[in-house]
């Protein structure tokens, strides 16, 4: 199982980075989302996959019985998923606003503020 | 007394929530913003006094003992950083009253401002790496919105770059956390340090050094060090001035804080490799930052590149890795946060008077407002390291540490970069204040009421006064930094305070 997940994670990283290298804004965002999925799966796999009992101490037990699945990585992933959901929603809204005000989704055309002699700067 | 530790986090939180409830009243939001920031500053000072007197304070949130729950820890370094957050938070909050336009306030400027302060204080106080990730995200989310709020073309372009690179850093950080957890089964910083201090096999310590490089990249992007800084000059000059002043003062320093924290507490297995690499990065960061600054022709872009160059000095102290060097870093961070915010605040006054910050179109300000010229010179010269201002002592201690360690090359680099900093600051002074106003240009200041002038200039005067005070009263300030540096070099006290065991 680890081997399969390792390939999946590697594939997600590769796809994410490839998408981020494209010029389109939307593809950039898809790339970012893929990166965060890859990181989540990486936490899941690195914290060991155990096909085993619940991490709950029974009524008549004093300690956890081995082997048990570690619940903490899942809590970490859940937090990370919530965060990346919010961030992705924001990034989508941002890209839509950007498209509205620049009329392009070509990242190569988004460098007016980097040019040394720029008088079109529009900040408040 | 330990409950004090949670206050720097919940004060901005409640201020933000109250300001959200007062959504319809602009006046109430403004008052809340200033009051909340003042409360944050006073609590932070109290915390620093408490930590200075009684040593490291620890709060196990919810009563869960150390490696299992979330731990908040304040050692001297953290509490100094929280005090700086309070100072900058208050200064910029007052400044915003004059210059931020009603549209921004309508869309939640004050609320986001408070949530940003909450994220920054949380990141400084947490003792758990995953919790640090969460605070980073809180801070980033607020900063994304502040950066993009009310945006025209320039602001949107800046925001896209800022968001992309920071999200990438977060993804790298998250991956590093997962791997570290898989390797050690804990993410509590003190617990990690304790486990590593018990000795590791050669294979383990090699793996951990490899992993530390992922952390170096993740925090390096946030701190804007050498090959990872491109988001900073692309975005910091685009938002309204108070926002960029706040960002310039605090945000990259959170990255530097995280770097110093993990590379003094956790990743000290192979100092010869990791810290030498950090020293190289420091040198390259200084040089590229200052050369970039010399080439720029816009006020805030020059200042943005100087942030990068200054980050190099802070990281240099970490690379040298002696108590004196770390004290130098702490001192440098404190000095830099105050000075840099002040320079950005002054750029706001210049922008208000001229309507632009292109150096070509500026000029003649000294004639108009001589006192502003003097107020600019104080932080500018301090940044360059002219005695008796704070920057001189910060650089002096770093250079002394470098000489003691025998790293003459980095000392030479840092001195050369200082010279270029003087040059670039003098360029700003000449172009903005000294040269006559170019033909065809006129001053187009919107009239401000007397109240607005006061709320704009008061923070600048106070921050300049702090710079001078640090410079003149250097020995108490530096002895505090030295204590913080010694604490950072001997993590056993930190581990003992958190884990309640003697390593």
XYZ file of C-alpha atoms in Angstrom:
627
model
C 0.000 0.000 0.000
C 2.824 2.401 0.837
C 4.324 1.840 -2.602
C 1.066 2.704 -4.348
C 0.580 5.830 -2.255
C 4.179 6.848 -2.804
C 3.569 6.815 -6.549
C 0.297 8.683 -6.161
C 1.967 11.359 -4.046
C 4.864 11.659 -6.460
C 2.435 11.940 -9.348
C 0.442 14.645 -7.546
C 3.577 16.659 -6.811
C 4.741 16.339 -10.393
C 1.360 17.308 -11.801
C 1.043 20.191 -9.347
C 4.428 21.627 -10.181
C 3.836 21.161 -13.908
C 0.547 23.022 -13.658
C 2.179 25.842 -11.687
C 4.733 26.311 -14.412
C 2.041 26.991 -17.010
C 1.192 30.546 -17.934
C -2.482 30.402 -17.175
C -3.774 31.708 -13.862
C -6.397 28.986 -13.517
C -3.860 26.244 -14.076
C -1.658 27.848 -11.436
C -4.480 27.510 -8.941
C -5.132 23.892 -9.895
C -1.436 23.283 -9.376
C -1.571 24.802 -5.890
C -4.561 22.656 -4.974
C -2.753 19.542 -6.180
C 0.288 20.446 -4.090
C -1.788 20.676 -0.955
C -3.446 17.324 -1.708
C -0.031 15.790 -2.168
C 1.124 17.193 1.171
C -1.963 15.816 2.921
C -1.446 12.343 1.506
C 2.216 12.584 2.432
C 1.314 13.182 6.088
C -1.073 10.247 5.898
C 1.543 7.899 4.486
C 4.552 9.100 6.452
C 2.706 8.536 9.714
C 2.476 4.826 8.823
C -0.522 3.018 7.409
C -1.850 0.517 9.899
C -4.774 -1.711 9.190
C -5.719 -2.136 12.808
C -8.010 -1.346 15.694
C -9.488 1.950 16.771
C -7.438 4.164 19.064
C -10.105 3.901 21.761
C -9.511 2.405 25.190
C -12.308 -0.055 25.962
C -14.330 -0.087 29.175
C -12.362 -2.963 30.668
C -8.918 -1.885 29.457
C -6.210 0.249 30.996
C -4.212 1.063 27.870
C -4.465 0.875 24.133
C -4.026 -2.531 22.579
C -1.349 -2.803 19.936
C -1.570 -2.416 17.016
C -3.800 0.623 16.707
C -4.085 3.346 14.082
C -2.579 6.683 15.125
C -5.387 9.273 15.151
C -3.161 12.339 15.252
C -2.116 12.432 11.583
C -5.761 12.320 10.615
C -6.449 15.287 12.868
C -3.532 17.110 11.256
C -4.813 16.327 7.770
C -8.315 17.411 8.665
C -6.990 20.769 9.868
C -4.877 21.115 6.764
C -7.820 20.293 4.502
C -9.982 22.929 6.149
C -7.236 25.503 5.795
C -6.531 24.648 2.186
C -10.255 24.773 1.417
C -10.448 28.336 2.696
C -7.265 29.391 1.003
C -8.276 27.862 -2.325
C -11.656 29.587 -2.181
C -9.885 32.876 -1.577
C -7.416 32.251 -4.382
C -10.247 31.527 -6.804
C -12.005 34.742 -5.870
C -8.745 36.627 -6.204
C -8.075 35.196 -9.639
C -11.569 36.105 -10.769
C -11.109 39.689 -9.571
C -7.719 39.794 -11.234
C -9.222 38.610 -14.479
C -11.925 41.248 -14.167
C -9.470 44.076 -13.672
C -6.664 42.963 -16.011
C -8.717 41.181 -18.697
C -6.217 38.387 -19.134
C -5.239 35.227 -17.341
C -1.782 35.147 -18.863
C 0.756 35.326 -16.037
C 3.400 36.734 -18.358
C 1.333 39.865 -18.767
C 1.155 40.485 -15.032
C 4.403 42.297 -14.530
C 3.582 45.943 -15.004
C 4.581 46.742 -11.446
C 7.947 45.077 -11.862
C 9.046 47.325 -14.665
C 11.331 50.035 -13.439
C 9.642 53.011 -14.999
C 6.002 52.516 -14.330
C 3.644 55.380 -13.887
C 0.454 53.386 -14.250
C 0.577 52.132 -10.719
C -2.914 52.248 -9.365
C -2.750 51.541 -5.668
C -4.549 53.788 -3.254
C 0.162 33.979 35.949
C 0.719 31.601 33.055
C -2.673 32.452 31.648
C -1.119 35.781 30.706
C 0.326 33.961 27.721
C -2.996 33.616 25.959
C -3.811 37.332 26.166
C -1.692 38.514 23.194
C -3.692 36.081 21.064
C -7.217 36.645 22.344
C -7.026 40.427 22.666
C -6.696 40.971 18.890
C -9.203 38.184 18.324
C -11.883 39.787 20.444
C -11.069 43.230 19.089
C -11.544 41.862 15.584
C -14.824 40.196 16.507
C -16.125 43.316 18.227
C -15.146 45.356 15.202
C -17.053 42.900 13.032
C -20.113 43.404 15.230
C -19.675 47.151 14.894
C -19.765 46.725 11.152
C -21.977 49.723 10.516
C -20.070 52.228 12.583
C -16.824 53.461 11.143
C -16.020 55.456 14.263
C -16.484 52.477 16.554
C -14.215 50.327 14.396
C -11.494 52.953 14.453
C -11.654 53.303 18.214
C -11.668 49.549 18.676
C -8.642 49.162 16.438
C -6.580 51.676 18.401
C -7.805 50.440 21.780
C -7.184 46.801 20.902
C -3.676 47.532 19.676
C -2.895 49.521 22.835
C -4.159 46.657 24.962
C -1.984 44.249 22.971
C 1.067 46.439 23.521
C 0.485 46.746 27.268
C -0.060 43.010 27.691
C 3.063 42.324 25.634
C 5.154 44.605 27.841
C 3.730 42.925 30.928
C 4.621 39.541 29.442
C 8.188 40.652 28.728
C 8.615 41.957 32.287
C 7.201 38.728 33.678
C 9.467 36.558 31.515
C 12.477 38.727 32.347
C 11.788 38.285 36.039
C 10.646 34.658 36.314
C 12.147 32.935 33.292
C 10.290 31.006 30.609
C 6.508 30.955 30.920
C 4.552 27.946 29.684
C 0.828 27.430 29.230
C -0.528 23.974 28.467
C -3.751 24.881 26.701
C -6.753 23.062 28.127
C -4.584 21.364 30.741
C -3.252 18.712 28.343
C 0.337 17.934 29.276
C 3.184 18.797 26.967
C 3.622 16.446 24.052
C -0.124 15.765 23.789
C -1.729 19.179 23.897
C -0.984 22.532 22.387
C 1.670 24.386 24.306
C 2.209 28.123 24.395
C 5.708 29.148 25.413
C 7.213 32.569 25.985
C 10.942 32.800 26.367
C 12.739 36.126 26.085
C 13.005 35.976 22.307
C 9.271 35.314 21.848
C 8.245 37.980 24.296
C 10.539 40.561 22.697
C 8.902 39.737 19.370
C 5.418 40.095 20.860
C 6.347 43.502 22.289
C 7.531 44.572 18.833
C 4.255 43.317 17.362
C 2.435 45.502 19.881
C 4.522 48.580 19.083
C 4.094 48.240 15.335
C 0.435 47.274 15.694
C -0.321 50.424 17.637
C 1.807 52.725 15.472
C 0.268 51.553 12.213
C -3.256 51.503 13.676
C -2.927 55.173 14.616
C -1.374 55.983 11.259
C -4.177 54.190 9.387
C -6.736 56.525 10.917
C -5.394 59.381 8.838
C -4.747 57.765 5.530
C -6.845 54.668 4.976
C -9.819 55.446 2.776
C -13.423 54.720 3.798
C -13.820 52.037 1.136
C -11.159 49.925 2.791
C -12.744 50.403 6.169
C -16.075 49.338 4.756
C -14.617 46.074 3.540
C -13.109 45.086 6.842
C -9.709 46.753 7.051
C -9.711 47.085 10.833
C -11.001 43.571 11.430
C -8.410 41.995 9.159
C -5.737 44.125 10.755
C -6.559 42.682 14.168
C -6.693 39.113 12.848
C -3.290 39.637 11.275
C -1.911 40.745 14.657
C -3.490 37.665 16.228
C -1.766 35.383 13.732
C 1.595 37.061 14.261
C 1.419 36.875 18.076
C 0.249 33.280 17.873
C 3.182 32.327 15.683
C 5.590 33.925 18.164
C 4.097 32.231 21.203
C 3.349 28.698 20.099
C 5.510 25.797 21.189
C 4.188 23.318 18.670
C 5.205 23.059 15.041
C 1.780 22.174 13.658
C 0.267 24.990 15.636
C 2.891 27.244 14.090
C 1.597 26.159 10.677
C -1.933 27.085 11.688
C -0.855 30.523 12.916
C 1.044 31.048 9.701
C -2.149 30.381 7.791
C -4.196 32.721 9.991
C -1.643 35.421 9.378
C -1.415 34.693 5.646
C -5.157 34.678 5.143
C -5.504 38.106 6.745
C -2.522 39.399 4.811
C -3.871 38.096 1.485
C -7.083 40.008 1.901
C -5.360 43.162 3.135
C -3.016 43.028 0.177
C -5.758 42.584 -2.411
C -8.400 44.800 -0.800
C -9.729 47.508 -3.072
C -7.219 46.551 -5.681
C -6.470 48.064 -9.009
C -4.239 46.385 -11.516
C -0.947 46.729 -9.629
C -2.353 45.442 -6.380
C -3.913 42.398 -8.043
C -0.680 41.457 -9.761
C 1.236 41.832 -6.514
C -1.337 39.769 -4.652
C -1.216 36.883 -7.148
C 2.543 36.545 -6.736
C 2.400 36.889 -2.985
C -0.397 34.354 -2.621
C 1.173 31.789 -4.944
C 4.608 31.759 -3.383
C 3.315 31.814 0.164
C 0.952 28.933 -0.519
C 3.835 27.003 -1.987
C 5.826 27.646 1.161
C 2.893 26.371 3.204
C 2.698 23.193 1.141
C 6.411 22.572 1.676
C 6.049 23.270 5.394
C 3.134 20.854 5.632
C 5.041 18.104 3.837
C 8.006 18.653 6.147
C 5.705 18.413 9.169
C 4.261 15.129 7.931
C 7.677 13.599 7.412
C 8.922 14.842 10.764
C 5.900 13.371 12.492
C 6.399 10.071 10.726
C 10.010 9.994 11.880
C 9.566 11.064 15.492
C 5.896 10.750 16.459
C 5.718 14.246 17.910
C 5.539 17.849 16.740
C 6.011 19.595 20.061
C 9.199 21.604 19.667
C 10.499 20.948 23.158
C 9.685 17.242 22.893
C 11.476 17.056 19.541
C 14.494 18.801 21.007
C 14.437 16.438 23.981
C 14.215 13.352 21.781
C 17.040 14.572 19.555
C 19.232 15.547 22.511
C 19.210 11.942 23.756
C 21.410 11.017 20.865
C 20.625 9.723 17.408
C 22.113 7.063 15.204
C 24.129 8.336 12.249
C 21.388 7.325 9.845
C 18.662 9.108 11.794
C 20.635 12.273 12.185
C 21.374 12.296 8.461
C 17.674 11.968 7.667
C 16.815 14.738 10.083
C 19.392 17.042 8.549
C 17.836 16.314 5.156
C 14.429 17.115 6.564
C 15.705 20.335 8.086
C 16.390 21.521 4.542
C 12.654 21.338 3.808
C 12.050 23.557 6.816
C 14.797 25.879 5.627
C 13.010 26.257 2.282
C 9.560 26.705 3.812
C 10.658 29.344 6.323
C 13.135 30.783 3.844
C 10.320 31.653 1.442
C 8.422 33.346 4.264
C 11.517 35.173 5.446
C 12.517 36.132 1.868
C 16.102 34.841 1.909
C 18.348 34.622 -1.105
C 16.985 32.464 -3.859
C 13.426 32.607 -2.518
C 12.683 36.309 -2.137
C 11.016 37.204 -5.433
C 7.519 37.578 -4.072
C 8.557 40.392 -1.751
C 9.645 43.172 -4.114
C 6.836 42.160 -6.462
C 4.130 42.810 -3.921
C 5.157 45.074 -1.037
C 4.961 48.306 -3.010
C 1.443 47.734 -4.306
C -1.008 47.975 -1.357
C -1.928 51.123 0.588
C 0.971 52.435 2.647
C -0.206 51.370 6.137
C -0.604 47.811 4.893
C 2.843 47.663 3.384
C 4.316 49.261 6.516
C 2.752 46.553 8.660
C 3.902 43.797 6.300
C 7.399 45.225 6.025
C 7.701 45.418 9.771
C 6.257 42.124 10.852
C 5.595 39.445 8.275
C 9.030 38.458 7.014
C 10.287 38.597 10.585
C 7.880 35.815 11.487
C 9.772 33.685 8.961
C 13.094 34.721 10.481
C 11.734 33.960 13.951
C 10.695 30.472 12.836
C 14.095 29.861 11.244
C 15.931 30.918 14.390
C 13.576 28.906 16.590
C 13.893 25.588 14.767
C 17.582 25.907 13.971
C 18.533 26.646 17.576
C 16.130 24.295 19.305
C 15.549 21.308 17.040
C 17.938 21.039 14.119
C 21.329 21.252 15.746
C 22.582 17.783 14.787
C 24.931 18.883 12.055
C 25.767 22.510 12.763
C 28.820 22.322 10.516
C 26.628 21.707 7.485
C 23.307 23.427 8.188
C 24.559 26.596 9.816
C 27.374 27.069 7.313
C 24.768 26.824 4.573
C 22.673 29.387 6.411
C 25.708 31.652 6.626
C 26.204 31.422 2.857
C 22.533 32.175 2.292
C 22.869 35.163 4.635
C 25.765 36.606 2.654
C 24.041 36.148 -0.686
C 20.790 37.596 0.683
C 22.565 40.751 1.871
C 24.365 41.270 -1.402
C 21.471 40.602 -3.791
C 19.105 42.666 -1.662
C 21.273 45.730 -1.586
C 22.239 45.511 -5.270
C 18.565 45.204 -6.132
C 17.834 48.283 -4.034
C 20.509 50.356 -5.754
C 18.935 49.588 -9.140
C 15.388 50.629 -8.221
C 13.656 53.900 -9.009
C 10.610 53.767 -6.785
C 10.609 54.692 -3.114
C 8.842 51.633 -1.743
C 10.616 49.225 -4.079
C 13.967 50.503 -2.824
C 12.776 49.911 0.721
C 11.465 46.436 -0.166
C 14.832 45.364 -1.495
C 16.429 46.717 1.666
C 14.191 44.434 3.703
C 15.758 41.487 1.877
C 19.247 42.790 2.458
C 18.524 43.277 6.168
C 17.067 39.776 6.473
C 20.553 38.657 5.498
C 22.006 40.262 8.642
C 19.438 38.600 10.885
C 20.109 35.215 9.352
C 23.861 35.837 9.589
C 23.578 35.787 13.372
C 21.906 32.388 13.163
C 24.575 31.113 10.795
C 27.394 32.140 13.136
C 25.599 30.340 15.970
C 27.229 31.805 19.056
C 25.387 33.524 21.930
C 26.737 36.907 20.891
C 25.728 36.355 17.264
C 22.199 35.306 18.198
C 21.970 38.312 20.509
C 23.008 40.366 17.501
C 20.221 38.776 15.462
C 17.611 39.482 18.118
C 18.814 43.054 18.465
C 18.888 43.459 14.708
C 15.328 42.183 14.327
C 14.098 44.601 16.992
C 15.929 47.520 15.426
C 14.879 46.590 11.910
C 11.170 46.199 12.650
C 10.989 49.677 14.124
C 13.153 51.399 11.548
C 11.661 49.737 8.494
C 8.076 50.367 9.510
C 8.999 53.967 10.106
C 10.517 54.357 6.640
C 7.392 52.929 5.057
C 5.240 55.274 7.128
C 7.307 58.201 5.869
C 6.869 56.970 2.321
C 3.145 57.324 2.958
C 3.563 61.010 3.859
C 5.664 61.538 0.742
C 3.044 59.777 -1.340
C 0.355 61.916 0.173
C 2.215 65.115 -0.681
C 3.254 64.096 -4.186
C 0.684 61.566 -5.276
C 3.472 59.299 -6.542
C 6.571 57.531 -5.269
C 8.559 57.446 -8.506
C 11.902 58.945 -7.528
C 12.158 60.783 -10.861
C 9.064 62.785 -10.107
C 9.862 63.548 -6.474
C 11.840 66.417 -5.066
C 11.836 69.619 -3.114
C 10.310 68.168 0.000
C 12.982 69.538 2.320
C 11.918 73.044 1.425
C 8.331 72.201 2.108
C 8.669 70.143 5.281
C 12.182 70.277 6.771
C 11.133 68.358 9.867
C 9.971 65.445 7.719
C 13.432 65.393 6.139
C 15.001 65.043 9.576
C 12.489 62.385 10.548
C 13.441 60.460 7.418
C 17.148 60.769 8.121
C 16.911 59.157 11.566
C 15.622 55.754 10.433
C 17.523 55.948 7.131
C 20.865 56.468 8.840
C 19.980 53.917 11.478
C 19.276 51.380 8.743
C 22.660 52.092 7.252
C 24.321 51.706 10.649
C 25.566 55.184 11.546
C 26.369 55.610 15.269
C 24.805 56.369 17.694
C 21.582 55.013 16.199
C 20.277 51.518 16.855
C 21.482 50.005 13.575
C 25.111 50.675 14.393
C 25.048 48.568 17.539
C 23.107 45.807 15.835
C 25.720 45.552 13.117
C 28.571 45.986 15.571
C 27.542 42.979 17.623
C 27.099 40.788 14.549
C 30.484 41.819 13.201
C 32.123 41.268 16.567
C 30.599 37.789 16.694
C 31.866 37.100 13.184
C 35.379 38.204 14.088
C 35.392 36.111 17.251
C 34.375 33.092 15.235
C 36.980 33.863 12.569
C 34.510 34.112 9.682
C 36.204 37.097 8.114
C 34.570 36.713 4.734
C 31.010 37.252 5.971
C 32.229 40.203 8.049
C 33.738 41.788 4.946
C 30.549 41.179 2.988
C 28.374 42.701 5.689
C 30.583 45.792 5.894
C 30.505 46.280 2.121
C 26.728 45.892 2.112
C 26.537 48.556 4.838
C 28.354 50.987 2.584
C 25.964 50.297 -0.273
C 23.063 50.789 2.137
C 24.367 54.239 3.022
C 24.638 54.998 -0.684
C 21.114 53.871 -1.406
C 19.624 55.721 1.563
C 21.415 58.881 0.500
C 19.980 58.396 -2.979
C 16.502 58.299 -1.500
C 17.215 61.417 0.544
C 18.618 63.300 -2.426
C 15.861 62.371 -4.798
C 12.998 62.929 -2.414
C 14.051 65.779 -0.201
C 17.086 67.579 -1.487
C 16.855 67.960 -5.274
C 14.494 70.664 -6.528
C 11.057 69.660 -7.643
C 11.269 68.574 -11.304
C 9.636 70.831 -13.860
C 6.089 69.945 -14.878
C 5.562 68.368 -11.481
C 3.566 69.937 -8.754
C 2.595 68.980 -5.278
C -0.924 67.714 -5.281
C -1.669 67.098 -1.649
C -5.237 66.535 -0.678
C -5.851 68.784 2.310
C -5.736 67.022 5.648
C -7.205 68.210 8.877
C -4.913 68.940 11.792
C -6.104 65.779 13.531
C -5.151 63.702 10.516
C -1.685 65.236 10.392
C -1.170 64.393 14.025
C -2.252 60.793 13.630
C 0.041 60.501 10.612
C 3.123 62.129 12.122
C 2.848 60.970 15.742
C 3.721 57.320 14.990
C 6.669 58.440 12.878
C 7.994 60.665 15.658
C 7.512 57.979 18.300
C 9.220 55.277 16.243
C 12.118 57.639 15.471
C 12.386 58.370 19.190
C 12.499 54.637 19.939
C 15.318 54.239 17.411
C 17.297 56.979 19.118
C 16.499 55.600 22.556
C 17.714 52.132 21.644
C 20.880 53.731 20.314
C 21.572 55.930 23.315
C 20.473 53.453 25.953
C 22.108 50.569 24.208
C 23.451 48.702 27.209
C 20.133 47.682 28.845
C 18.636 46.870 25.438
C 21.644 44.856 24.428
C 21.917 42.981 27.695
C 18.306 41.887 27.176
C 19.186 40.681 23.671
C 22.236 38.904 25.057
C 20.099 37.071 27.608
C 17.729 36.082 24.810
C 20.699 34.859 22.755
C 22.013 32.786 25.628
C 18.580 31.280 26.159
C 18.460 30.333 22.488
C 21.879 28.702 22.641
C 20.987 26.595 25.695
C 17.682 24.961 24.866
C 17.731 22.827 28.005
C 15.903 25.509 29.990
C 13.231 25.655 27.298
C 12.837 21.877 27.267
C 12.707 21.749 31.027
C 10.066 24.444 31.241
C 7.803 22.748 28.705
C 8.313 19.078 29.457
C 9.009 19.388 33.176
C 11.916 16.983 32.844
C 15.625 17.595 32.991
C 17.275 16.709 29.704
